[in-house]
Amino acid sequence: MTLVGIGYDSHRLSPGRRLVLGGVEIPSELGLDGHSDADVLTHAVIDALLGAAGLGDIGEHFPDTDERYRDADSIELLAGVVSRIADGGHLIVNVDCTIVMERPKIATHRLEIRERLATALGLAPGRVNVKASTGEGIGFVGRGEGVAALAVASLSIPA
Ligand SMILES: [Zn+2]
């Protein structure tokens, strides 16, 4: 049996914050604002995995009112979710995701992001696809106010 989950997240761009996408820090004048490291891509991947496993959403597992998660490394949160899914007897098959942002362009970082996420997911990089899109100058992404990310994950239950 195969299970599929979807994840979506967005964060505001602000001065004085780091821009971390899929665990990779990208040089940028503006970074993402949030309680944790605001790694919007990793958050979308976490929600896709939790969705596929029927385990709710990221806010239930890591509330932004909980001081333990202030400036948290989202890759560590992802690793926790991955082990929780393994404990439940599910295998992660693949993850596909899209970063939607205007700038900076992330083409030169895409392979590193893919490898970082793959390591955290315990998957070969070929099972983790990372795509990039822009806001075409419209909406909060297009105006450079924030970044969005989408992800899907599929899980299987071994026979
Ligand atoms: Zn988030």
Short mmCIF file of C-alpha atoms and ligand atoms in Angstrom, two decimals:
data_model
loop_
_atom_site.label_atom_id
_atom_site.label_comp_id
_atom_site.label_asym_id
_atom_site.label_seq_id
_atom_site.Cartn_x
_atom_site.Cartn_y
_atom_site.Cartn_z
CA MET A 1 0.00 0.00 0.00
CA THR A 2 1.18 3.50 -0.82
CA LEU A 3 0.27 6.58 1.20
CA VAL A 4 0.63 10.14 -0.05
CA GLY A 5 0.80 13.41 1.89
CA ILE A 6 0.92 17.07 0.96
CA GLY A 7 2.71 19.92 2.73
CA TYR A 8 2.58 23.69 2.33
CA ASP A 9 4.27 26.45 4.28
CA SER A 10 5.16 30.12 3.94
CA HIS A 11 7.30 32.54 5.94
CA ARG A 12 7.88 36.28 5.81
CA LEU A 13 11.22 37.67 4.58
CA SER A 14 12.85 40.01 7.11
CA PRO A 15 16.18 41.78 7.60
CA GLY A 16 18.51 40.32 10.22
CA ARG A 17 17.35 36.75 9.75
CA ARG A 18 19.09 33.78 8.09
CA LEU A 19 17.75 32.26 4.89
CA VAL A 20 17.75 28.49 5.46
CA LEU A 21 16.18 26.25 2.84
CA GLY A 22 16.29 22.48 3.24
CA GLY A 23 18.94 22.86 5.93
CA VAL A 24 21.24 24.90 3.67
CA GLU A 25 22.01 28.50 4.61
CA ILE A 26 21.90 30.71 1.53
CA PRO A 27 23.62 34.12 1.43
CA SER A 28 20.88 36.76 1.31
CA GLU A 29 20.17 40.26 2.63
CA LEU A 30 16.80 39.04 3.85
CA GLY A 31 16.06 35.86 5.77
CA LEU A 32 12.96 34.04 6.92
CA ASP A 33 11.13 35.11 10.04
CA GLY A 34 9.69 32.53 12.41
CA HIS A 35 9.92 30.86 15.80
CA SER A 36 12.34 28.18 14.62
CA ASP A 37 14.98 28.71 11.93
CA ALA A 38 11.94 29.24 9.66
CA ASP A 39 13.19 26.70 7.11
CA VAL A 40 10.06 26.88 4.99
CA LEU A 41 11.08 24.02 2.70
CA THR A 42 11.84 21.59 5.51
CA HIS A 43 8.56 22.54 7.18
CA ALA A 44 6.64 21.67 4.00
CA VAL A 45 8.47 18.33 3.79
CA ILE A 46 7.66 17.59 7.46
CA ASP A 47 3.97 18.31 6.83
CA ALA A 48 3.96 16.08 3.73
CA LEU A 49 5.44 13.20 5.74
CA LEU A 50 3.08 13.71 8.68
CA GLY A 51 0.18 13.91 6.25
CA ALA A 52 1.11 10.67 4.52
CA ALA A 53 1.48 8.89 7.86
CA GLY A 54 -1.81 10.31 9.19
CA LEU A 55 0.03 12.01 12.07
CA GLY A 56 -1.48 15.49 11.95
CA ASP A 57 0.63 18.57 11.24
CA ILE A 58 3.85 20.29 12.24
CA GLY A 59 2.09 22.72 14.58
CA GLU A 60 0.80 19.86 16.72
CA HIS A 61 4.22 18.25 17.01
CA PHE A 62 6.35 21.38 17.37
CA PRO A 63 4.14 24.26 18.64
CA ASP A 64 5.54 27.74 18.01
CA THR A 65 4.53 28.64 21.57
CA ASP A 66 7.03 26.09 22.91
CA GLU A 67 10.36 27.64 23.90
CA ARG A 68 12.13 24.36 23.09
CA TYR A 69 11.62 25.12 19.40
CA ARG A 70 12.86 28.71 19.42
CA ASP A 71 15.52 28.95 16.67
CA ALA A 72 15.24 25.17 16.31
CA ASP A 73 17.17 23.47 13.52
CA SER A 74 14.33 22.25 11.33
CA ILE A 75 16.47 19.46 9.91
CA GLU A 76 16.61 18.03 13.44
CA LEU A 77 12.82 18.28 13.65
CA LEU A 78 12.63 16.46 10.31
CA ALA A 79 14.96 13.73 11.59
CA GLY A 80 12.63 13.24 14.56
CA VAL A 81 9.63 12.86 12.23
CA VAL A 82 11.55 10.43 10.02
CA SER A 83 12.31 8.17 12.99
CA ARG A 84 8.70 8.43 14.18
CA ILE A 85 7.55 7.26 10.73
CA ALA A 86 10.05 4.39 10.75
CA ASP A 87 8.77 3.38 14.22
CA GLY A 88 5.29 3.24 12.71
CA GLY A 89 6.48 0.67 10.17
CA HIS A 90 6.36 2.97 7.13
CA LEU A 91 9.07 3.34 4.53
CA ILE A 92 9.57 6.71 2.84
CA VAL A 93 9.50 6.16 -0.92
CA ASN A 94 10.14 9.65 -2.28
CA VAL A 95 9.70 13.34 -1.65
CA ASP A 96 9.11 16.01 -4.27
CA CYS A 97 9.05 19.69 -3.39
CA THR A 98 8.93 23.20 -4.85
CA ILE A 99 10.36 26.40 -3.40
CA VAL A 100 8.47 29.49 -4.56
CA MET A 101 10.57 32.61 -4.15
CA GLU A 102 11.61 35.64 -6.13
CA ARG A 103 15.21 36.09 -5.01
CA PRO A 104 17.93 35.13 -4.50
CA LYS A 105 17.95 32.51 -7.21
CA ILE A 106 18.67 29.15 -5.65
CA ALA A 107 19.77 27.21 -8.74
CA THR A 108 23.36 26.99 -7.53
CA HIS A 109 22.23 25.62 -4.14
CA ARG A 110 19.66 23.13 -5.38
CA LEU A 111 21.94 20.08 -5.41
CA GLU A 112 23.19 20.81 -1.90
CA ILE A 113 19.60 21.23 -0.64
CA ARG A 114 18.64 17.96 -2.28
CA GLU A 115 21.54 16.11 -0.67
CA ARG A 116 20.91 17.67 2.76
CA LEU A 117 17.23 16.70 2.71
CA ALA A 118 18.05 13.22 1.36
CA THR A 119 20.48 12.61 4.22
CA ALA A 120 17.87 13.67 6.79
CA LEU A 121 15.25 11.50 5.10
CA GLY A 122 17.58 8.47 4.81
CA LEU A 123 16.98 8.41 1.05
CA ALA A 124 19.18 8.43 -2.02
CA PRO A 125 19.30 11.96 -3.51
CA GLY A 126 17.49 10.60 -6.57
CA ARG A 127 14.39 10.06 -4.41
CA VAL A 128 14.31 13.69 -3.28
CA ASN A 129 13.43 16.19 -5.97
CA VAL A 130 13.78 19.93 -5.38
CA LYS A 131 12.23 22.38 -7.82
CA ALA A 132 12.24 26.17 -7.82
CA SER A 133 9.61 28.57 -9.06
CA THR A 134 9.00 32.31 -8.75
CA GLY A 135 5.98 34.50 -8.07
CA GLU A 136 6.22 36.16 -11.49
CA GLY A 137 6.16 39.55 -9.75
CA ILE A 138 2.69 39.06 -8.26
CA GLY A 139 1.40 38.17 -4.81
CA PHE A 140 3.46 38.08 -1.60
CA VAL A 141 6.15 35.95 -3.25
CA GLY A 142 6.38 38.16 -6.32
CA ARG A 143 6.66 41.31 -4.19
CA GLY A 144 9.53 39.69 -2.28
CA GLU A 145 7.60 39.72 1.01
CA GLY A 146 7.89 36.01 1.67
CA VAL A 147 8.73 32.54 0.50
CA ALA A 148 6.40 29.58 0.07
CA ALA A 149 7.15 25.89 -0.29
CA LEU A 150 5.12 22.86 -1.29
CA ALA A 151 5.96 19.19 -0.89
CA VAL A 152 4.51 15.77 -1.46
CA ALA A 153 5.76 12.60 0.16
CA SER A 154 4.89 8.99 -0.44
CA LEU A 155 5.24 6.18 2.06
CA SER A 156 4.85 2.46 1.72
CA ILE A 157 4.00 -0.23 4.22
CA PRO A 158 6.21 -3.29 3.65
CA ALA A 159 4.27 -6.46 2.90
ZN ZN B 1 7.20 27.03 8.83
#
